[in-house]
CSV table of C-alpha atoms in Angstrom, one decimal:
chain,number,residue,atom,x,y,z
A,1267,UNK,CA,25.8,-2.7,14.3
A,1268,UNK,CA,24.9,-5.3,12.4
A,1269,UNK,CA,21.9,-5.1,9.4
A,1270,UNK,CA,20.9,-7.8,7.4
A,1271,UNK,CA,18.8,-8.0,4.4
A,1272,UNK,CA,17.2,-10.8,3.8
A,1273,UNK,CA,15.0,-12.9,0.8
A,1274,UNK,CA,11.5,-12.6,0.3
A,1275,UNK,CA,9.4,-16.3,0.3
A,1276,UNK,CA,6.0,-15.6,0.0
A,1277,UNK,CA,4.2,-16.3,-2.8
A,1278,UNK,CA,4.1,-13.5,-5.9
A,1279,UNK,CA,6.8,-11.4,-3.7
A,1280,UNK,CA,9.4,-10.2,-5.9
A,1281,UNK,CA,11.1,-6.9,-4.1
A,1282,UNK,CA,13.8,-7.0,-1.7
A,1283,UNK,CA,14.1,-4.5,1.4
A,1284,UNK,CA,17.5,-3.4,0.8
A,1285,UNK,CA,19.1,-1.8,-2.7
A,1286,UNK,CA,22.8,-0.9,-3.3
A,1287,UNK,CA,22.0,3.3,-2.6
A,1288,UNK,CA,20.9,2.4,0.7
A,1289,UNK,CA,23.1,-0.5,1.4
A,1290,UNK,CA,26.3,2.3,0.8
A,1291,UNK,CA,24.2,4.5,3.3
A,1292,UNK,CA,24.0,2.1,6.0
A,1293,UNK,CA,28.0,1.1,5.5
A,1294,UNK,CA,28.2,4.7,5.7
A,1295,UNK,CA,26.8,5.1,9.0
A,1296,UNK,CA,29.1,2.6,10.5
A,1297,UNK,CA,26.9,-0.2,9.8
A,1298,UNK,CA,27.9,-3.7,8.9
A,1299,UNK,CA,25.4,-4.7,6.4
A,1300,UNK,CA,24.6,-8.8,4.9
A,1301,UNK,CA,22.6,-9.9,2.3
A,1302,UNK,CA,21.1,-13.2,1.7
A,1303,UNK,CA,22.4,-14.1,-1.3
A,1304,UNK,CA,19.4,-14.0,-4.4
A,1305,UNK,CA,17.7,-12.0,-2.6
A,1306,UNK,CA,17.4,-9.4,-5.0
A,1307,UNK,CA,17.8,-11.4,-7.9
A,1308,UNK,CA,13.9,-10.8,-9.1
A,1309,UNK,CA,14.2,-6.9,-8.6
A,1310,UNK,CA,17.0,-7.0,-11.3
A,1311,UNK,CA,19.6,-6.4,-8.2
A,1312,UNK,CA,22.1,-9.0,-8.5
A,1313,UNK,CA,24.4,-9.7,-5.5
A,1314,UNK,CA,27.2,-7.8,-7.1
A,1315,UNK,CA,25.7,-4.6,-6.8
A,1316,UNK,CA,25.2,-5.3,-3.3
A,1317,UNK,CA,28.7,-6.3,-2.3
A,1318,UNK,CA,29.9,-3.4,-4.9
A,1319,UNK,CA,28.0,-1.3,-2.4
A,1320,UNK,CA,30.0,-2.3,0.5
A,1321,UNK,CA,27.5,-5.4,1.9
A,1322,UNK,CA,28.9,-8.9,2.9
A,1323,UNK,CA,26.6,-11.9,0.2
A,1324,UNK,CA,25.2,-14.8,3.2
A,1325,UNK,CA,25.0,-18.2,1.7
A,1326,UNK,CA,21.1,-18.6,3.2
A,1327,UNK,CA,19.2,-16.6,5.9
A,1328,UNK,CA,20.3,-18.4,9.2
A,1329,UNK,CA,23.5,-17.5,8.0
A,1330,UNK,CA,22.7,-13.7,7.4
A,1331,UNK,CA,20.7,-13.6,10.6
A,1332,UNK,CA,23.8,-15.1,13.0
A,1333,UNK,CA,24.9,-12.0,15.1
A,1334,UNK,CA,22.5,-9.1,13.0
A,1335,UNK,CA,21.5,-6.6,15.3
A,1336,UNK,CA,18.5,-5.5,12.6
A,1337,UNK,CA,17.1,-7.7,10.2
A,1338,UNK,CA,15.0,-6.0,7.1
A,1339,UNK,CA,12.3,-7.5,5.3
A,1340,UNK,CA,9.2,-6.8,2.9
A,1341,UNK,CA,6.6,-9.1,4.2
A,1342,UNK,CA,6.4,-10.2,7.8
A,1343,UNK,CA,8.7,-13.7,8.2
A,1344,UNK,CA,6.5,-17.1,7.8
A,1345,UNK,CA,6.4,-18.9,11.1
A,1346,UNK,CA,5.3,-22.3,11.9
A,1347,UNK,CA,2.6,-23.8,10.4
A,1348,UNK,CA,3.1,-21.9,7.1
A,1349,UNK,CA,5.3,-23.4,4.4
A,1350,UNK,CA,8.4,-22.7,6.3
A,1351,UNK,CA,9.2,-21.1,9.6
A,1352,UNK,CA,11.4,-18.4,8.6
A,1353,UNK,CA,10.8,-16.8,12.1
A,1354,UNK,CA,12.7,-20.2,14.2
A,1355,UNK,CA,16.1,-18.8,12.5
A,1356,UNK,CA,15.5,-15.4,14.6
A,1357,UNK,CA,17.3,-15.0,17.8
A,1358,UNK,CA,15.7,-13.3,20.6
A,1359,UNK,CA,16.2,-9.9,21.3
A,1360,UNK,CA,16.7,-9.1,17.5
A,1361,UNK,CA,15.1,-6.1,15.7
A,1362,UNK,CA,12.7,-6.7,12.9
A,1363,UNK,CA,11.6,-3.9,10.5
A,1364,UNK,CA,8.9,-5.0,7.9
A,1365,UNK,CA,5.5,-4.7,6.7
A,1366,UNK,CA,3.8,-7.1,9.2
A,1367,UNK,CA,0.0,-6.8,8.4
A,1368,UNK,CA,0.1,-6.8,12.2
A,1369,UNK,CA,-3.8,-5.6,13.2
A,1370,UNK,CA,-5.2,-8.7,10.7
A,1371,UNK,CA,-2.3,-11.3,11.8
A,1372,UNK,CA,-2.8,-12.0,15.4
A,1373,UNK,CA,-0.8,-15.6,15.3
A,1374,UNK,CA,2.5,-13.9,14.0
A,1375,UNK,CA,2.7,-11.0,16.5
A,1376,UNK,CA,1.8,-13.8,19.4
A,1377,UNK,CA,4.7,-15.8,17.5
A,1378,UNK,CA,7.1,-12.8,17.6
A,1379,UNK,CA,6.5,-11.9,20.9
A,1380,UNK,CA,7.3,-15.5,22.3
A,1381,UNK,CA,11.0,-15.0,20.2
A,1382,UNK,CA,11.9,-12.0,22.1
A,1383,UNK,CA,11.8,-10.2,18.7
A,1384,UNK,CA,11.5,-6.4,18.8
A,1385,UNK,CA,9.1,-5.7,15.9
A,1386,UNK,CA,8.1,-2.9,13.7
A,1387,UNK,CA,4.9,-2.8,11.1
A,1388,UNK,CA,5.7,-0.8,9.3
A,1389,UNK,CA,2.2,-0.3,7.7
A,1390,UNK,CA,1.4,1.4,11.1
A,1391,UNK,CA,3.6,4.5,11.0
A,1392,UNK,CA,1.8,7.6,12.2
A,1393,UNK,CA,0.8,9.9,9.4
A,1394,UNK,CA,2.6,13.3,10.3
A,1395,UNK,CA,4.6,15.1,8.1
A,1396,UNK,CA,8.1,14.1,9.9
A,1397,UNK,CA,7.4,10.7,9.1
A,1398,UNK,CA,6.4,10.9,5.6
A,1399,UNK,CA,9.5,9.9,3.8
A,1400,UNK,CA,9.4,6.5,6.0
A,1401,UNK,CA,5.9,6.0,4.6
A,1402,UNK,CA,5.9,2.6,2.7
A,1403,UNK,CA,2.0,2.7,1.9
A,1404,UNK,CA,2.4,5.8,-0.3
A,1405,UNK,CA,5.4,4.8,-2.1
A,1406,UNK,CA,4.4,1.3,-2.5
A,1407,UNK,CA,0.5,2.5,-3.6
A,1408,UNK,CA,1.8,5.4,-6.0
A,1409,UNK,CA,2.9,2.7,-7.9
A,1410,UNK,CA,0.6,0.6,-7.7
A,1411,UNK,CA,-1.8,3.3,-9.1
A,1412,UNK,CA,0.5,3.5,-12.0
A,1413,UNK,CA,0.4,0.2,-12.8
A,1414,UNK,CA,-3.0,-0.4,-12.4
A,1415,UNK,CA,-4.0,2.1,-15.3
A,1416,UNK,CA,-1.3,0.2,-17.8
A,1417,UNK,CA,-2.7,-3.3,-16.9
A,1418,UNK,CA,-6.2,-2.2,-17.9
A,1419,UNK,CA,-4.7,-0.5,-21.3
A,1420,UNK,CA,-3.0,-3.8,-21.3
A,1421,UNK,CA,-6.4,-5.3,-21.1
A,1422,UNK,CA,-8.7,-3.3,-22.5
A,1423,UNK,CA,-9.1,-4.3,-26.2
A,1424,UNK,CA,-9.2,-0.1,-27.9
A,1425,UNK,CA,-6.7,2.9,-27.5
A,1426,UNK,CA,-6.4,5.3,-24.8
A,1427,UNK,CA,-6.4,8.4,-26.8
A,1428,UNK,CA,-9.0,9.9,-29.2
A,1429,UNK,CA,-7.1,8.8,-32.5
A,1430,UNK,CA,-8.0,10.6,-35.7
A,1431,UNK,CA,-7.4,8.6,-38.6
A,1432,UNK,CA,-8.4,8.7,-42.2
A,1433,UNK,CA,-10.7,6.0,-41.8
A,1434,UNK,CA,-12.5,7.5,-38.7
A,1435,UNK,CA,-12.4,9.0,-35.6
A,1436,UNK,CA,-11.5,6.4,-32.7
A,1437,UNK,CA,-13.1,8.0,-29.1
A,1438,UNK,CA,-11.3,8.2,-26.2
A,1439,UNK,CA,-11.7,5.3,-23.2
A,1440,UNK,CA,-13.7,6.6,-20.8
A,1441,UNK,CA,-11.6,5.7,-17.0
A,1442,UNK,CA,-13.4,5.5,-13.4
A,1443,UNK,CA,-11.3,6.0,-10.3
A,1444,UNK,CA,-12.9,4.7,-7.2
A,1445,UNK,CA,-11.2,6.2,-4.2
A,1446,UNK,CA,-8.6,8.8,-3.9
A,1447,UNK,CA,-6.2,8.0,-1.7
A,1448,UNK,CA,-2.3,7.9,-3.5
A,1449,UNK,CA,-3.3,5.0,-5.8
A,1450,UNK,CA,-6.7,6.8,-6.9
A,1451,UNK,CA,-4.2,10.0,-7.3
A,1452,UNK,CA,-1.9,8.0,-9.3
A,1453,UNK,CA,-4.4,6.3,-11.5
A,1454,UNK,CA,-5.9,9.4,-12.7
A,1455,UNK,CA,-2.7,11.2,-13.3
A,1456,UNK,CA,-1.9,8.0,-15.5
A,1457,UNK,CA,-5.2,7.4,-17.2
A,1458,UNK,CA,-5.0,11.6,-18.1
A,1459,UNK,CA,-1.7,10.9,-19.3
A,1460,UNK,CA,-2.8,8.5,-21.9
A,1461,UNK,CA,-5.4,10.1,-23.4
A,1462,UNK,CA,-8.5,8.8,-21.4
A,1463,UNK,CA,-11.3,10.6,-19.9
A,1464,UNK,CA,-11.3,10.3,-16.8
A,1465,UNK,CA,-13.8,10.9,-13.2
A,1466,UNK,CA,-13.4,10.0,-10.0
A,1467,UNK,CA,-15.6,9.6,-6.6
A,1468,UNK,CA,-14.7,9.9,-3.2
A,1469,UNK,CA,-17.2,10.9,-0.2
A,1470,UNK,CA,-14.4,13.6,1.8
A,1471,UNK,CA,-15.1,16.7,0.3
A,1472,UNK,CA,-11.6,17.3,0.2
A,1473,UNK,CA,-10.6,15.2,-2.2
A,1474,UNK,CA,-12.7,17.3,-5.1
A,1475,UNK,CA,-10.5,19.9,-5.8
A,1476,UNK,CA,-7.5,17.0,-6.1
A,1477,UNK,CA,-9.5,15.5,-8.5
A,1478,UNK,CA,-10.1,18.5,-10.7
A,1479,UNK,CA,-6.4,19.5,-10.1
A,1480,UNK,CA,-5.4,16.5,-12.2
A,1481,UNK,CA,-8.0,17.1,-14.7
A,1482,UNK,CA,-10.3,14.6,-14.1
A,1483,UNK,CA,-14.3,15.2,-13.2
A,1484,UNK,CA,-15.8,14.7,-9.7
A,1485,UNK,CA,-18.5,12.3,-9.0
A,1486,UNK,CA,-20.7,12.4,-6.0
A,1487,UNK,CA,-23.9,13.6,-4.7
A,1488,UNK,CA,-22.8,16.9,-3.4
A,1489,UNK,CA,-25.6,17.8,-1.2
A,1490,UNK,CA,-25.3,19.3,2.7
A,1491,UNK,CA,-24.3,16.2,4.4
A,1492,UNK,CA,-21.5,15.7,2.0
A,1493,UNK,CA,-20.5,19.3,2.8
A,1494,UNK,CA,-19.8,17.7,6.2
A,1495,UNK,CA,-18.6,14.1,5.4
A,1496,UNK,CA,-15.5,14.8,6.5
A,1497,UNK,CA,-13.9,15.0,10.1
A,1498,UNK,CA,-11.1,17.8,11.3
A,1499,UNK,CA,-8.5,14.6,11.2
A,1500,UNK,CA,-9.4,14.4,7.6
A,1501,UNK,CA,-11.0,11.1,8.3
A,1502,UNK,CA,-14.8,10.3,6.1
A,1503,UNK,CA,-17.4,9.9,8.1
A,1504,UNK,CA,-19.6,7.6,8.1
A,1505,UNK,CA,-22.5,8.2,5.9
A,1506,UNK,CA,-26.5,8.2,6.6
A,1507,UNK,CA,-28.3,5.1,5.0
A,1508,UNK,CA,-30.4,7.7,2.4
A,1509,UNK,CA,-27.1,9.3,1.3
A,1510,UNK,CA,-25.5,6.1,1.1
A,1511,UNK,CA,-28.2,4.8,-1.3
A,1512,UNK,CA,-28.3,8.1,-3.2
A,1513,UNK,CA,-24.3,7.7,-3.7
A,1514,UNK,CA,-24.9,3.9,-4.9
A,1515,UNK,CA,-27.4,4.9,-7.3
A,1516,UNK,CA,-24.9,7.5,-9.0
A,1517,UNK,CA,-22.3,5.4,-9.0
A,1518,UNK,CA,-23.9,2.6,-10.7
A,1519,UNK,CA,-25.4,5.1,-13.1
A,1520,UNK,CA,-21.7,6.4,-14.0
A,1521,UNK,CA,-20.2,2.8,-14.3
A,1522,UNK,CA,-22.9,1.8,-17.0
A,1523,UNK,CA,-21.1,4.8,-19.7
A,1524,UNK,CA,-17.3,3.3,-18.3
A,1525,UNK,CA,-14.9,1.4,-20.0
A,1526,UNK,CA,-12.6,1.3,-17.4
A,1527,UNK,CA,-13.4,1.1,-13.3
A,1528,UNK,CA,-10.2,1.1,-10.8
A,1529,UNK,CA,-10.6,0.1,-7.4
A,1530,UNK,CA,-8.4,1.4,-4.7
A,1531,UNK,CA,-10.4,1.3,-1.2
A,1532,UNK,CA,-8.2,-0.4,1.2
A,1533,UNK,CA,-9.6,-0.7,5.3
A,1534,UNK,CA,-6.6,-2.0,7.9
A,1535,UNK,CA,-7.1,-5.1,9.4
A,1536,UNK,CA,-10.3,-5.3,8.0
A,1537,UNK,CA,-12.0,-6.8,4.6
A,1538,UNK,CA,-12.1,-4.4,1.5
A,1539,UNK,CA,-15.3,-3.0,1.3
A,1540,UNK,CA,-17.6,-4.0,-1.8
A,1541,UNK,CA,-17.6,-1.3,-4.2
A,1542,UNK,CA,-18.9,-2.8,-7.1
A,1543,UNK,CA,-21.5,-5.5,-7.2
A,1544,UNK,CA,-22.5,-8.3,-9.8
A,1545,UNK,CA,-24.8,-6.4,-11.2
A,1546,UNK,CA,-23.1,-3.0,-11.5
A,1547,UNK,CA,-21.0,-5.4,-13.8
A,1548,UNK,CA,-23.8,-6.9,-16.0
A,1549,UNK,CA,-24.9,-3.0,-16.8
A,1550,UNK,CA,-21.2,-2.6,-17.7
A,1551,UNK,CA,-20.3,-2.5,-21.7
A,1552,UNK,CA,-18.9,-6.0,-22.8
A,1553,UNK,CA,-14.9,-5.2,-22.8
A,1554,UNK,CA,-14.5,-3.4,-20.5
A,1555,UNK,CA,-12.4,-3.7,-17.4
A,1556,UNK,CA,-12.0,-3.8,-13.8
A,1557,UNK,CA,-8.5,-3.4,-12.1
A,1558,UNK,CA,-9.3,-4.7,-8.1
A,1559,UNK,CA,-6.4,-3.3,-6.4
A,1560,UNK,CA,-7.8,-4.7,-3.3
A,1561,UNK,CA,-8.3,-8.3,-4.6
A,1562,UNK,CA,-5.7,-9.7,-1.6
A,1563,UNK,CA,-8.2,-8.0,0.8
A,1564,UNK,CA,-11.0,-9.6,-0.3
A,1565,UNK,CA,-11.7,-7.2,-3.4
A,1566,UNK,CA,-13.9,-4.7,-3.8
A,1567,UNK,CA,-15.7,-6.4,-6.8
A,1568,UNK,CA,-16.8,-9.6,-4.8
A,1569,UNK,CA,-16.1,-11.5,-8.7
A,1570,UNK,CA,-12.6,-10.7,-8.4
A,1571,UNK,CA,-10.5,-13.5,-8.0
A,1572,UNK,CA,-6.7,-12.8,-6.6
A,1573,UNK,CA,-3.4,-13.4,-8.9
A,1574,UNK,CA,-6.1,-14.1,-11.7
A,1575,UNK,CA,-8.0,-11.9,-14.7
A,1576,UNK,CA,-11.2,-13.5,-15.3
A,1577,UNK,CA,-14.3,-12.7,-18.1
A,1578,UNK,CA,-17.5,-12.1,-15.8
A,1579,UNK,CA,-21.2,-11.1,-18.1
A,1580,UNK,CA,-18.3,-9.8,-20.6
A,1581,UNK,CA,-16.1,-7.6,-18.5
A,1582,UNK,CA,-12.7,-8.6,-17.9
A,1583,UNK,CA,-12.1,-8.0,-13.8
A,1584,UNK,CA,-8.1,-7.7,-13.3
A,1585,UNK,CA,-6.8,-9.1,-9.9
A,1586,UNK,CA,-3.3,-9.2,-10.0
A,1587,UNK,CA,-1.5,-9.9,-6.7
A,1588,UNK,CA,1.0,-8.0,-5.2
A,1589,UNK,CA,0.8,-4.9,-7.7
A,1590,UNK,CA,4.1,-3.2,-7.3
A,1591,UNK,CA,5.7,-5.8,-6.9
A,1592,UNK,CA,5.0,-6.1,-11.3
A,1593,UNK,CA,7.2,-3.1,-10.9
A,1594,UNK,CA,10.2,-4.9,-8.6
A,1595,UNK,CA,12.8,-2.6,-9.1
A,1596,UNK,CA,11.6,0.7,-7.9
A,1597,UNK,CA,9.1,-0.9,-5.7
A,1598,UNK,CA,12.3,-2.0,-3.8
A,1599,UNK,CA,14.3,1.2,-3.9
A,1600,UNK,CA,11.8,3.2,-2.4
A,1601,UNK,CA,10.9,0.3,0.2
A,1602,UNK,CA,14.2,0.6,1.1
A,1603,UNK,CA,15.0,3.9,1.0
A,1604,UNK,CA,11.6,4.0,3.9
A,1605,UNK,CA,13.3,2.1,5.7
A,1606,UNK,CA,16.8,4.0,5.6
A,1607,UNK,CA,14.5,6.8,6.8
A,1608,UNK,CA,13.2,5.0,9.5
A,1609,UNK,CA,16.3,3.8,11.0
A,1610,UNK,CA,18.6,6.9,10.3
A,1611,UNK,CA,17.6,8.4,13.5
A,1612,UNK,CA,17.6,5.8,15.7
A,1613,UNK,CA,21.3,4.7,14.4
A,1614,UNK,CA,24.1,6.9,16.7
A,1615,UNK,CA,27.2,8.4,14.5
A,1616,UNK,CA,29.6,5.3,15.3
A,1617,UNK,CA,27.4,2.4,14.4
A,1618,UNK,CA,27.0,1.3,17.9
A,1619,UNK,CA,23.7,0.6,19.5
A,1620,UNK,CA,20.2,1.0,18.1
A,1621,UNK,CA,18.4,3.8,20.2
A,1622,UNK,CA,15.0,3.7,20.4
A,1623,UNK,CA,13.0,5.7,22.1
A,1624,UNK,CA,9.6,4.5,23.0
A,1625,UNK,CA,8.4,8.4,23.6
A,1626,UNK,CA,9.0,9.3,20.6
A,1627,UNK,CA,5.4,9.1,18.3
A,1628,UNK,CA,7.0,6.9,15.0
A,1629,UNK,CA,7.9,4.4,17.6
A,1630,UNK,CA,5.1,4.6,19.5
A,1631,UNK,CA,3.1,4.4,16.1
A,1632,UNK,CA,5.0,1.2,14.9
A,1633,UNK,CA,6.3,-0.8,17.5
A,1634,UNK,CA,4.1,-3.8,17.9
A,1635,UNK,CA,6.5,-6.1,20.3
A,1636,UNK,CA,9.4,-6.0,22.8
A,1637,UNK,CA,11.2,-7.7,25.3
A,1638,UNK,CA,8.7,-10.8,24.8
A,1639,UNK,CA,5.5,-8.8,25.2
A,1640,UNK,CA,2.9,-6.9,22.5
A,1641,UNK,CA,3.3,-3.5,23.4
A,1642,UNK,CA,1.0,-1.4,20.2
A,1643,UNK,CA,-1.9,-0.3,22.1
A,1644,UNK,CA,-3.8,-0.9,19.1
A,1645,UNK,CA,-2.8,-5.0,19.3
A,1646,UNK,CA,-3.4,-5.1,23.5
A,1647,UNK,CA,-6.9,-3.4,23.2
A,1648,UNK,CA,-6.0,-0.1,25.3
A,1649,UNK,CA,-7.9,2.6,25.5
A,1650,UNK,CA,-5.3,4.3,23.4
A,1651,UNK,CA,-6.2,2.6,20.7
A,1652,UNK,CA,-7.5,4.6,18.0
A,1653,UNK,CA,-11.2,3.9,16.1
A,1654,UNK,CA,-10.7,1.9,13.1
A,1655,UNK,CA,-11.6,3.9,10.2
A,1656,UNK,CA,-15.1,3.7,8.5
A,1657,UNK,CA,-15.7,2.2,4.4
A,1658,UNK,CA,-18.2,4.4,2.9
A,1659,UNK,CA,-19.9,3.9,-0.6
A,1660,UNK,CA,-17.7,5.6,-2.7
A,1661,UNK,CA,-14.4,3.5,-2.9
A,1662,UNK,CA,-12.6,5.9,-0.5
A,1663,UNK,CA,-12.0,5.0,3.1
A,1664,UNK,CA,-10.1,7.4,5.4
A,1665,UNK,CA,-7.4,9.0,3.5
A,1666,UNK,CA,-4.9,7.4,5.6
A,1667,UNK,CA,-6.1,4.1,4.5
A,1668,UNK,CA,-6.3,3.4,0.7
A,1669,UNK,CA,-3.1,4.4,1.6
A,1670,UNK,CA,-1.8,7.8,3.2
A,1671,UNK,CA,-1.0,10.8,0.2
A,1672,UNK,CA,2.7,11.6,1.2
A,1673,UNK,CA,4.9,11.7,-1.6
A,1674,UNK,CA,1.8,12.5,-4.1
A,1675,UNK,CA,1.9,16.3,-5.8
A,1676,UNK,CA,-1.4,16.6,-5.0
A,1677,UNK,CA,-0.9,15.8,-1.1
A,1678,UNK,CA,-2.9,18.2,1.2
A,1679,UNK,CA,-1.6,20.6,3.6
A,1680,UNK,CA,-1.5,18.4,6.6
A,1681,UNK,CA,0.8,15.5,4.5
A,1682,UNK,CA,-1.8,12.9,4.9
């Protein structure tokens, strides 16, 4: 068996799907493992450490590619008509494991399909608890939460903390977490962290006693129908028109006394909902910030502009692309450790074959094409497909959206 590991070419894409831990794990297994050589070189993995590890360095990616039985990326491959076609080096009958955006790229799953490339998105894995250590949207998102609360201190032009000095008493920044999903989770655990006072919103019901576990105050109209907003698959429901404008009033009350608004709400294969209008941010103090975490989405502050922080009617709005990626390193160890995960069990004792069996729900969940055809039922319009999951007004989507809460210590009971 046969894994390689190849570089990342997309714009602002810095991680690498493999690291030394789980390179030593796959040799481990009996696997042969190659990695395209650089490709690690902007997660501060240099191709010693991989070939320390026990992987063979490939002077470019047709070369790493030639005989792999698995190939490992980040992001989906580029095919033709994008700046390169990675995808032409691929021979048929290969296994590609990646986040593919697959339910808002149509063209690339077509393009897979015709390569006879057996392809996994990642991004779709079921949300049970078996496959919660595979989960690439919580460990990518619970850092991006992180970081989003630094790049607003990095922004924002006071302290965190309440600071008592001799000269005065400097207050503490006042932080608003829209959504709470693993990045909202994240961002408030932060933001407590460094001194800030901090509320949150979300319409599921649920999600208020995670909130206050963390320290942080709950902000929504609690009234009977939110009492029900929530379904028995932990999904939001979607709101009445008179509760959504009572929600929208609160919220734009709350942001006017922020200085500090973090966006999380994330819908798949559809745009980010609008969470915060122009003029929720004319009502909003001048310095203060915005951190869009959905900005490549579309952004849920339609001023948001992606890879960019921009002055709008005095409030910085922060739209940095490809958030944890800024944090390269451990973005890519626990990308690849996901993937270890994923693989593990479909990887006999003696490195031979891949086994995969398309009973089994992970697969079922992921595997978007084989033996030439689209096989998700989601991407072929079944009626297995599931319902895609409703925005509502208060920055949350369904909690398996924004990204599922897996590896957070807040998680629920079911692991979503």
């Amino acid at each position: 068996m046969k894994i390689a590991i190849l570089n990342e070419r997309r714009p602002n894409e810095t991680r690498v799907a493999g690291s030394p831990e789980v390179v030593k794990k796959f040799v481990d297994l009996g696997a042969q493992v190659v990695v395209e050589e650089s490709a690690g070189a902007d997660s501060s993995m240099p191709d010693s450490v991989f070939k320390d590890a026990g992987a063979m360095i490939a002077k470019d990616a047709k070369s790493a590619l030639q005989g792999a039985d698995i190939v490992l990326k980040v992001q989906r491959p580029m095919i033709a008509g994008e700046s390169a076609d990675e995808l032409s080096n691929f021979a048929s009958g290969q296994v590609l494991v990646c986040q593919m955006s697959a339910l808002s790229e149509p063209d690339f799953v077509d393009a897979m399909a015709k390569s006879g490339v057996t392809g996994f998105a990642m991004e779709l894995l079921p949300r049970i608890t078996r496959a919660q250590s595979m989960d690439i949207l919580s460990s990518q998102s619970n850092l991006a939460g992180y970081k989003s609360v630094l790049d607003a201190a990095s922004e924002f032009g006071r302290a965190f903390p309440m600071m008592m000095t001799a000269a005065g008493t400097i207050p503490p920044a006042r932080v608003f977490v829209m959504g709470v999903g693993v990045a909202g989770l994240q961002a408030i655990a932060t933001a407590r962290r460094l001194g800030a006072i901090v509320s949150a919103t979300d319409v599921r019901p649920a999600t208020k006693e995670q909130v206050e576990s963390l320290g942080a105050t709950f902000v929504a109209v609690e009234d009977d129908e939110f009492l029900q907003a929530q379904t028995a698959g932990g999904y939001a429901k979607e709101m009445s028109p008179d509760y959504q404008k009572k929600q929208m009033a609160l919220v734009a009350e709350t942001i006017q006394k922020q200085d500090i608004v973090i966006c999380t709400a994330l819908i798949p294969g559809r745009p980010a909902p609008v969470l915060i209008d122009e003029e929720m941010v004319k009502s909003m103090k001048a310095g203060s910030v915005i951190v869009d975490l959905a900005v490549e989405a579309g952004g849920n502050c339609p001023l948001s502009e992606m890879g960019k922080v921009v002055v709008k009617h005095g409030v910085k709005i922060v739209g940095h692309a490809n958030v944890p990626g800024r944090l390269a390193d451990d973005a890519s160890k626990l990308f690849a450790k996901n993937l270890l995960n994923f693989l593990t069990p479909m990887l006999n004792g003696d490195g031979g074959e891949l086994e995969i069996d398309e009973d089994d729900e992970i697969i079922k969940g992921t595997m978007v094409t084989r033996n030439g055809e689209i096989v998700h039922a989601a991407l072929r319009g079944t009626k297995d497909e599931a319902p895609a999951p409703e925005p509502d007004d208060s920055g949350s989507v369904d909690p398996k959206s924004d990204d599922p809460v897996s590896d957070d210590p807040v998680s629920d009971e079911k692991g979503d």
